[in-house]
């Protein structure tokens, strides 16, 4: 089957590898020349993925029969509606259903309207005077979010980037004036405190098929310090849970996502594709922090290498509306570490050489996924985004972590990575933090 892959990051490289295992013939559209995707594809074109008319034209010229959309931006442009109008079914939501990620206001309003558990109190604003009044009454710590997409960098939190209400007002004014996220509008919501995790699920509009839980690390530096990034690395357990996450909490998260897709179907915007829920375990229980309308990056690299079922069959189930609710994964733990350009999170060093020994990395048993790099004349160059994802897969998190570190020894250049991700000390801190939060629940 001829399958179109849209996107040129490590998430898309892991998608393409899963498609290859299923025997698909792959055609890829990407901005940068990702050598892993280029190698696995029958043909590829370097093109802005948001120029959806051009993407559709190219896909039709290649005779593709199915498309899978990696990143959120083309979803927001309506790539699925366009491709489907040309007879190419897509693993990805329509523009209307992608609002679950594209508009933070839509996502929160949907949960509120439908009384879905995990809702965090929020309000939308388009002027500073209303915000001032709201804050006077609210009195608690808040989080400020532009409504639209900001590449993970638009959310600011009181107690972290924002000191007090004066800082909150200054940031709100900046969003409204500069239309950060594409609109002169924002939401303010209650600040939650706790441990976060990701739950990804396949959806065909009615059925939700969840995957193992994953924990990403958003901060740039070790010990969860420094600026927020797209994600520096992530891990998963062999039993679908996380060292700080119980089966009951995992099931609650699945239930929140089920209620969400039921509500979307009932409102006439059925959701199909991969739904990504970012959750936080807090003293007040489980909260939904945000939804994404796609696989996570890095989180796709934790689940796709351990997928036991045939990926193409799952994709067909999604587009045909007969997805199986129970997808099987190898009972393995995974640790993914991202290699990123020096300066990533603030100002990346672009166009720098990254050196790697693919053969030696393979021998360690680790998976190597190329991310937003460019290949020219056999040499890899950095872009402003992440460079390489390295994934260890083993029976335990610490064995998987060891494998990822072995592989990292064969990568050099003006790049860095967080060595702490998946290390026992880092995991222990998360368990202790969660114990403290649970303790304050019963107090
Ligand atoms: P988002 O883009 O909504 O995922 O937000 C990015 C990050 O901001 C999340 O992963 C959280 O760490 C943090 N965040 C978002 N909303 C909240 C909230 N209501 N309370 C505390 N932290 C939040
Ligand atoms: N890991 C965060 C994201 O994919 O948005």
Coordinates of C-alpha atoms and ligand atoms in Angstrom, one line a residue:
X1 CA 0.0 0.0 0.0
X2 CA 1.3 3.5 -0.9
X3 CA 1.3 5.7 2.3
X4 CA 2.0 9.4 2.6
X5 CA 4.0 10.5 5.6
X6 CA 3.9 14.2 6.4
X7 CA 6.7 15.5 8.6
X8 CA 10.5 15.3 8.9
X9 CA 11.2 14.9 12.6
X10 CA 12.1 12.0 14.8
X11 CA 8.4 11.3 15.5
X12 CA 7.9 10.9 11.8
X13 CA 11.0 8.8 11.5
X14 CA 9.5 6.4 14.1
X15 CA 6.2 6.4 12.2
X16 CA 7.9 5.6 8.9
X17 CA 9.9 2.8 10.6
X18 CA 6.6 1.3 11.9
X19 CA 5.0 1.6 8.4
X20 CA 8.0 0.0 6.8
X21 CA 7.7 -3.0 9.2
X22 CA 4.1 -3.3 7.9
X23 CA 5.4 -3.5 4.3
X24 CA 4.0 0.0 3.2
X25 CA 5.5 1.8 0.3
X26 CA 6.3 5.3 1.8
X27 CA 6.1 8.7 0.2
X28 CA 7.3 11.6 2.5
X29 CA 6.8 15.3 2.5
X30 CA 9.2 17.2 4.9
X31 CA 10.8 20.6 5.3
X32 CA 14.3 19.3 6.0
X33 CA 16.1 16.4 4.6
X34 CA 15.8 13.8 7.4
X35 CA 18.2 11.0 6.2
X36 CA 16.3 8.3 8.1
X37 CA 13.0 9.2 6.5
X38 CA 14.6 9.7 3.1
X39 CA 16.2 6.2 3.2
X40 CA 12.9 4.5 4.3
X41 CA 10.8 6.3 1.6
X42 CA 10.3 5.2 -2.0
X43 CA 10.2 8.9 -2.8
X44 CA 10.3 12.2 -0.9
X45 CA 10.0 15.9 -1.5
X46 CA 11.3 18.8 0.5
X47 CA 8.4 21.1 1.0
X48 CA 6.7 23.2 3.7
X49 CA 4.2 20.7 5.2
X50 CA 1.7 23.6 5.7
X51 CA 1.4 24.3 2.0
X52 CA -1.3 21.8 1.9
X53 CA -2.4 22.3 -1.7
X54 CA 1.1 21.5 -2.9
X55 CA 1.3 18.5 -0.6
X56 CA -2.0 17.2 -1.9
X57 CA -0.9 17.7 -5.5
X58 CA 2.3 15.7 -4.9
X59 CA 0.5 13.0 -3.0
X60 CA -2.0 12.6 -5.9
X61 CA 0.8 12.5 -8.4
X62 CA 2.3 9.5 -6.5
X63 CA -1.0 7.7 -6.2
X64 CA -0.9 7.4 -2.4
X65 CA -3.8 5.5 -0.8
X66 CA -3.5 6.6 2.8
X67 CA -1.9 9.5 4.6
X68 CA -0.5 9.9 8.2
X69 CA 0.1 13.4 9.5
X70 CA 2.9 13.8 12.1
X71 CA 2.9 17.4 13.1
X72 CA 0.0 19.7 14.3
X73 CA 0.5 22.7 12.0
X74 CA -0.8 21.1 8.8
X75 CA -3.7 19.7 10.7
X76 CA -4.6 23.2 11.7
X77 CA -4.4 24.2 8.1
X78 CA -7.0 21.5 7.2
X79 CA -4.7 19.0 5.4
X80 CA -7.0 16.1 6.3
X81 CA -10.1 17.7 4.9
X82 CA -8.3 18.5 1.7
X83 CA -6.7 15.1 1.2
X84 CA -9.9 13.3 2.0
X85 CA -11.8 15.5 -0.5
X86 CA -9.3 14.1 -3.0
X87 CA -10.0 10.5 -2.0
X88 CA -7.0 10.0 0.3
X89 CA -8.1 8.8 3.8
X90 CA -6.0 10.2 6.6
X91 CA -4.8 9.1 10.0
X92 CA -5.4 12.5 11.6
X93 CA -8.3 14.6 12.6
X94 CA -10.3 17.0 10.4
X95 CA -9.6 20.7 10.9
X96 CA -12.7 21.0 13.1
X97 CA -11.6 18.1 15.4
X98 CA -7.9 19.2 15.5
X99 CA -9.2 22.3 17.4
X100 CA -8.7 20.0 20.5
X101 CA -5.0 21.0 20.1
X102 CA -5.2 24.1 17.9
X103 CA -7.4 26.0 20.3
X104 CA -6.8 25.7 24.0
X105 CA -10.2 27.5 24.5
X106 CA -12.0 24.8 22.5
X107 CA -10.4 22.0 24.5
X108 CA -11.3 23.5 27.9
X109 CA -14.8 24.6 26.8
X110 CA -15.6 21.1 25.5
X111 CA -14.6 19.6 28.9
X112 CA -16.6 22.1 30.9
X113 CA -19.7 21.8 28.7
X114 CA -19.7 18.0 29.0
X115 CA -18.7 17.8 32.7
X116 CA -15.6 15.7 31.8
X117 CA -13.5 14.9 34.8
X118 CA -10.0 16.4 34.9
X119 CA -11.2 19.8 33.8
X120 CA -9.1 22.7 35.1
X121 CA -11.0 26.0 35.8
X122 CA -10.3 28.5 33.0
X123 CA -11.5 31.7 31.4
X124 CA -10.8 33.3 28.0
X125 CA -10.0 37.0 27.6
X126 CA -9.4 39.5 24.9
X127 CA -8.8 42.6 27.0
X128 CA -6.6 43.6 30.0
X129 CA -9.3 45.3 32.0
X130 CA -11.3 42.0 32.3
X131 CA -8.1 40.1 33.3
X132 CA -7.4 42.6 36.0
X133 CA -10.8 42.2 37.5
X134 CA -10.7 38.4 37.2
X135 CA -7.4 38.2 39.0
X136 CA -8.6 40.4 41.9
X137 CA -11.4 37.9 42.6
X138 CA -9.5 34.7 41.7
X139 CA -6.7 35.2 44.2
X140 CA -4.9 31.9 43.4
X141 CA -1.8 31.1 41.2
X142 CA -2.6 31.1 37.5
X143 CA -1.2 29.9 34.2
X144 CA -1.4 32.1 31.1
X145 CA -1.8 30.4 27.7
X146 CA -2.1 32.0 24.2
X147 CA -5.1 30.3 22.5
X148 CA -3.3 29.0 19.4
X149 CA -0.1 27.1 18.6
X150 CA 3.2 28.4 19.9
X151 CA 5.4 25.3 19.5
X152 CA 5.2 24.5 23.2
X153 CA 6.7 27.8 24.3
X154 CA 3.7 30.0 24.9
X155 CA 2.5 28.8 28.3
X156 CA 3.8 30.8 31.3
X157 CA 3.2 29.8 34.9
X158 CA 3.0 31.8 38.1
X159 CA 5.7 30.7 40.5
X160 CA 7.9 29.8 37.5
X161 CA 8.3 32.3 34.6
X162 CA 5.8 34.8 36.2
X163 CA 6.5 36.1 39.7
X164 CA 3.2 37.8 40.6
X165 CA 0.0 39.3 39.1
X166 CA 2.0 42.2 37.7
X167 CA 4.1 39.7 35.6
X168 CA 0.9 38.0 34.6
X169 CA -0.6 41.2 33.4
X170 CA 2.5 42.2 31.5
X171 CA 2.6 38.8 29.7
X172 CA -1.1 39.0 28.9
X173 CA -0.6 42.4 27.5
X174 CA 2.3 41.1 25.3
X175 CA 0.0 38.2 24.0
X176 CA -2.9 40.6 23.2
X177 CA -0.7 43.2 21.5
X178 CA 1.5 40.8 19.5
X179 CA -1.1 38.2 18.8
X180 CA 1.1 35.5 20.2
X181 CA -0.4 32.1 19.0
X182 CA -2.1 33.9 16.2
X183 CA -4.9 35.7 18.1
X184 CA -5.4 38.7 20.4
X185 CA -7.0 36.3 22.9
X186 CA -5.7 34.1 25.7
X187 CA -6.9 31.8 28.5
X188 CA -6.1 32.0 32.1
X189 CA -6.4 28.9 34.2
X190 CA -5.7 27.6 37.6
X191 CA -2.2 26.5 38.3
X192 CA -1.9 22.8 39.1
X193 CA 1.0 21.2 40.9
X194 CA 2.0 17.6 40.4
X195 CA 3.7 15.0 38.3
X196 CA 2.9 14.9 34.6
X197 CA 2.5 12.0 32.2
X198 CA 1.4 11.4 28.6
X199 CA -1.3 9.0 27.4
X200 CA -1.5 8.4 23.6
X201 CA -4.4 6.6 22.0
X202 CA -5.5 5.5 18.6
X203 CA -9.1 6.7 17.7
X204 CA -11.5 5.9 14.9
X205 CA -14.2 8.4 15.9
X206 CA -15.9 6.0 18.3
X207 CA -13.3 3.6 19.7
X208 CA -10.3 4.6 21.8
X209 CA -7.4 2.2 21.9
X210 CA -4.9 3.4 24.5
X211 CA -1.1 2.9 24.5
X212 CA 1.4 2.6 27.4
X213 CA 1.8 5.8 29.5
X214 CA 5.0 7.8 28.9
X215 CA 6.8 10.6 30.9
X216 CA 8.4 13.4 28.8
X217 CA 10.9 15.9 30.2
X218 CA 10.2 19.4 29.0
X219 CA 12.9 21.4 30.7
X220 CA 16.2 21.9 28.8
X221 CA 18.6 21.0 31.6
X222 CA 19.3 18.2 34.0
X223 CA 17.3 18.1 37.2
X224 CA 14.3 19.6 35.3
X225 CA 15.9 23.1 35.2
X226 CA 16.0 25.7 32.5
X227 CA 13.7 26.8 29.7
X228 CA 10.8 24.7 28.4
X229 CA 11.5 22.8 25.2
X230 CA 9.6 20.5 22.8
X231 CA 10.8 17.7 25.0
X232 CA 14.3 16.4 25.9
X233 CA 13.5 12.7 26.4
X234 CA 11.0 10.3 27.8
X235 CA 10.6 6.9 29.3
X236 CA 8.0 4.2 29.6
X237 CA 7.6 1.0 31.7
X238 CA 7.0 -2.6 30.6
X239 CA 3.6 -2.7 32.4
X240 CA 2.0 0.4 30.7
X241 CA 2.2 2.3 33.9
X242 CA 5.0 4.6 35.3
X243 CA 6.9 4.2 38.6
X244 CA 4.7 6.9 40.2
X245 CA 1.4 6.0 38.3
X246 CA -1.1 3.5 39.6
X247 CA -3.4 1.3 37.4
X248 CA -6.4 3.1 38.8
X249 CA -5.0 6.5 37.8
X250 CA -4.0 5.2 34.3
X251 CA -7.6 3.9 33.9
X252 CA -9.0 7.3 35.0
X253 CA -6.9 9.0 32.3
X254 CA -8.3 6.5 29.7
X255 CA -11.8 7.2 30.9
X256 CA -11.3 11.0 30.5
X257 CA -10.1 10.5 26.9
X258 CA -13.0 8.2 26.2
X259 CA -15.5 10.8 27.5
X260 CA -13.7 13.4 25.4
X261 CA -14.1 11.5 22.1
X262 CA -17.7 10.6 23.0
X263 CA -18.5 14.3 23.5
X264 CA -16.8 15.2 20.2
X265 CA -18.8 12.6 18.3
X266 CA -22.0 13.7 20.0
X267 CA -21.2 17.3 19.0
X268 CA -20.7 16.4 15.3
X269 CA -16.8 16.6 15.3
X270 CA -15.8 13.0 15.6
X271 CA -12.1 12.5 16.4
X272 CA -9.9 10.1 14.4
X273 CA -6.2 9.7 14.4
X274 CA -3.9 9.7 17.5
X275 CA -5.1 11.6 20.5
X276 CA -2.5 12.7 23.0
X277 CA -3.5 13.6 26.5
X278 CA -1.1 15.5 28.8
X279 CA -2.1 14.7 32.4
X280 CA -1.0 15.8 35.8
X281 CA -1.5 13.9 39.1
X282 CA -2.2 16.6 41.7
X283 CA -3.4 16.8 45.3
X284 CA -6.9 17.4 43.9
X285 CA -6.7 14.3 41.7
X286 CA -6.0 13.8 38.0
X287 CA -6.1 16.8 35.7
X288 CA -6.0 17.1 32.0
X289 CA -3.4 19.7 31.1
X290 CA -3.7 19.7 27.4
X291 CA -4.7 17.6 24.4
X292 CA -2.6 17.2 21.2
X293 CA -4.0 16.0 17.9
X294 CA -1.1 13.7 17.0
X295 CA 1.6 11.4 18.4
X296 CA 3.9 13.1 20.9
X297 CA 7.5 13.9 20.0
X298 CA 9.4 12.2 21.7
X299 CA 6.6 10.0 23.0
X300 CA 6.0 8.2 19.7
X301 CA 9.5 6.8 20.0
X302 CA 8.5 5.1 23.3
X303 CA 5.5 3.3 21.9
X304 CA 6.1 2.6 18.3
X305 CA 9.3 0.4 18.7
X306 CA 7.4 -1.9 21.1
X307 CA 4.1 -2.1 19.1
X308 CA 3.3 -5.8 18.5
X309 CA 0.3 -5.4 16.3
X310 CA 0.7 -4.4 12.7
X311 CA 0.8 -0.6 12.4
X312 CA -0.8 -0.4 8.9
X313 CA -3.7 -2.6 10.1
X314 CA -4.2 -0.1 12.9
X315 CA -4.1 2.8 10.5
X316 CA -6.7 1.1 8.3
X317 CA -8.9 0.5 11.3
X318 CA -8.7 4.2 12.2
X319 CA -9.8 5.4 8.7
X320 CA -12.3 2.6 8.2
X321 CA -13.9 3.1 11.6
X322 CA -13.3 -0.5 12.8
X323 CA -10.3 0.0 15.1
X324 CA -9.7 -2.8 17.7
X325 CA -9.9 -1.4 21.2
X326 CA -7.1 -3.6 22.4
X327 CA -3.7 -3.0 20.9
X328 CA -0.8 -5.2 22.0
X329 CA 2.7 -3.9 22.9
X330 CA 5.8 -5.9 23.9
X331 CA 6.2 -5.8 27.6
X332 CA 9.4 -3.7 27.5
X333 CA 10.6 -0.5 29.1
X334 CA 12.0 2.3 26.9
X335 CA 14.2 5.3 27.5
X336 CA 14.5 8.0 24.8
X337 CA 17.1 10.7 25.0
X338 CA 17.2 13.6 22.5
X339 CA 20.4 15.0 21.2
X340 CA 19.8 18.7 20.6
X341 CA 21.9 21.7 19.2
X342 CA 23.8 23.7 21.8
X343 CA 21.5 26.6 22.8
X344 CA 18.3 24.7 22.1
X345 CA 15.5 26.1 24.3
X346 CA 17.0 29.6 24.0
X347 CA 18.8 30.1 20.7
X348 CA 20.0 27.0 18.9
X349 CA 23.3 26.8 17.0
X350 CA 22.0 26.1 13.5
X351 CA 24.0 24.5 10.6
X352 CA 26.5 22.8 12.9
X353 CA 27.9 19.4 12.1
X354 CA 26.8 16.4 14.1
X355 CA 28.9 13.3 13.9
X356 CA 27.6 9.8 14.5
X357 CA 28.6 6.3 13.9
X358 CA 25.4 4.5 12.8
X359 CA 27.0 1.1 12.8
X360 CA 28.3 1.4 16.3
X361 CA 25.0 2.7 17.5
X362 CA 23.2 -0.2 16.0
X363 CA 25.5 -2.7 17.7
X364 CA 24.5 -1.3 21.2
X365 CA 20.9 -2.4 20.4
X366 CA 19.6 1.2 20.6
X367 CA 17.1 2.6 18.1
X368 CA 18.3 5.7 16.2
X369 CA 15.8 8.2 14.9
X370 CA 16.9 11.3 13.0
X371 CA 15.0 14.4 13.9
X372 CA 15.1 18.0 12.4
X373 CA 18.5 17.7 10.8
X374 CA 19.6 18.3 7.2
X375 CA 21.7 15.8 5.3
X376 CA 24.1 17.3 2.7
X377 CA 26.8 15.3 1.0
X378 CA 26.6 12.5 3.7
X379 CA 27.0 15.0 6.5
X380 CA 24.4 15.8 9.2
X381 CA 23.7 19.5 10.1
X382 CA 21.6 20.9 12.9
X383 CA 18.5 23.0 12.4
X384 CA 17.0 25.2 15.2
X385 CA 15.1 22.1 16.5
X386 CA 16.1 18.8 18.0
X387 CA 18.7 16.6 16.1
X388 CA 18.6 12.9 17.0
X389 CA 16.4 10.6 19.2
X390 CA 18.2 7.6 20.8
X391 CA 15.9 4.9 22.3
X392 CA 16.9 2.0 24.5
X393 CA 14.4 -0.8 24.8
X394 CA 14.8 -3.5 27.5
X395 CA 13.1 -5.3 30.3
X396 CA 13.6 -2.5 32.8
X397 CA 13.9 1.3 32.7
X398 CA 17.5 1.1 34.0
X399 CA 18.6 -1.4 31.4
X400 CA 17.0 0.7 28.7
X401 CA 18.7 3.8 30.1
X402 CA 22.1 2.0 30.0
X403 CA 21.6 1.1 26.3
X404 CA 20.7 4.7 25.4
X405 CA 23.8 5.9 27.1
X406 CA 26.0 3.4 25.3
X407 CA 24.7 4.6 22.0
X408 CA 25.2 8.3 22.9
X409 CA 28.9 7.6 23.2
X410 CA 29.0 7.4 19.4
X411 CA 27.5 10.9 18.8
X412 CA 29.5 14.2 18.9
X413 CA 29.4 17.8 17.7
X414 CA 28.0 21.0 19.1
X415 CA 25.1 19.2 20.7
X416 CA 24.0 18.2 24.2
X417 CA 21.6 15.8 25.9
X418 CA 20.1 15.2 29.3
X419 CA 21.9 12.3 30.8
X420 CA 19.6 12.2 33.9
X421 CA 16.5 11.0 32.0
X422 CA 15.6 7.5 33.1
X423 CA 18.4 7.3 35.7
X424 CA 17.4 5.7 39.1
X425 CA 18.0 8.9 40.9
X426 CA 15.7 10.9 38.7
X427 CA 13.0 8.3 38.9
X428 CA 13.3 8.1 42.7
X429 CA 12.8 11.9 42.9
X430 CA 9.5 11.6 40.9
X431 CA 8.2 8.8 43.1
X432 CA 9.1 10.8 46.3
X433 CA 7.4 13.9 44.8
X434 CA 4.2 11.9 44.1
X435 CA 4.3 10.4 47.6
X436 CA 4.3 13.9 49.0
X437 CA 1.4 15.0 46.8
X438 CA -0.6 11.9 47.7
X439 CA 0.2 12.5 51.4
X440 CA -1.2 16.1 51.1
X441 CA -4.4 14.7 49.6
X442 CA -5.3 12.7 52.6
X443 CA -4.1 15.4 55.1
Ligands
LIG1 P1 0.8 23.0 27.3 O1 1.4 23.7 26.1 O2 -0.6 23.3 27.6 O3 1.2 21.5 27.4 O4 1.6 23.5 28.5 C1 3.0 23.3 28.6 C2 3.4 22.9 30.0 O5 2.9 24.0 30.9 C3 2.7 21.7 30.5 O6 3.3 20.5 30.1 C4 2.7 21.9 32.0 O7 4.0 21.6 32.5 C5 2.5 23.4 32.1 N1 1.1 23.7 32.3 C6 0.1 23.9 31.4 N2 -1.0 24.1 32.0 C7 -0.8 24.1 33.4 C8 -1.6 24.3 34.5 N3 -2.9 24.5 34.5 N4 -1.0 24.2 35.7 C9 0.4 23.9 35.8 N5 1.2 23.7 34.8 C10 0.6 23.8 33.5
LIG2 N1 6.2 16.0 23.9 C1 5.4 17.1 23.7 C2 4.6 17.1 22.5 O1 4.7 16.3 21.6 O2 3.9 18.1 22.3

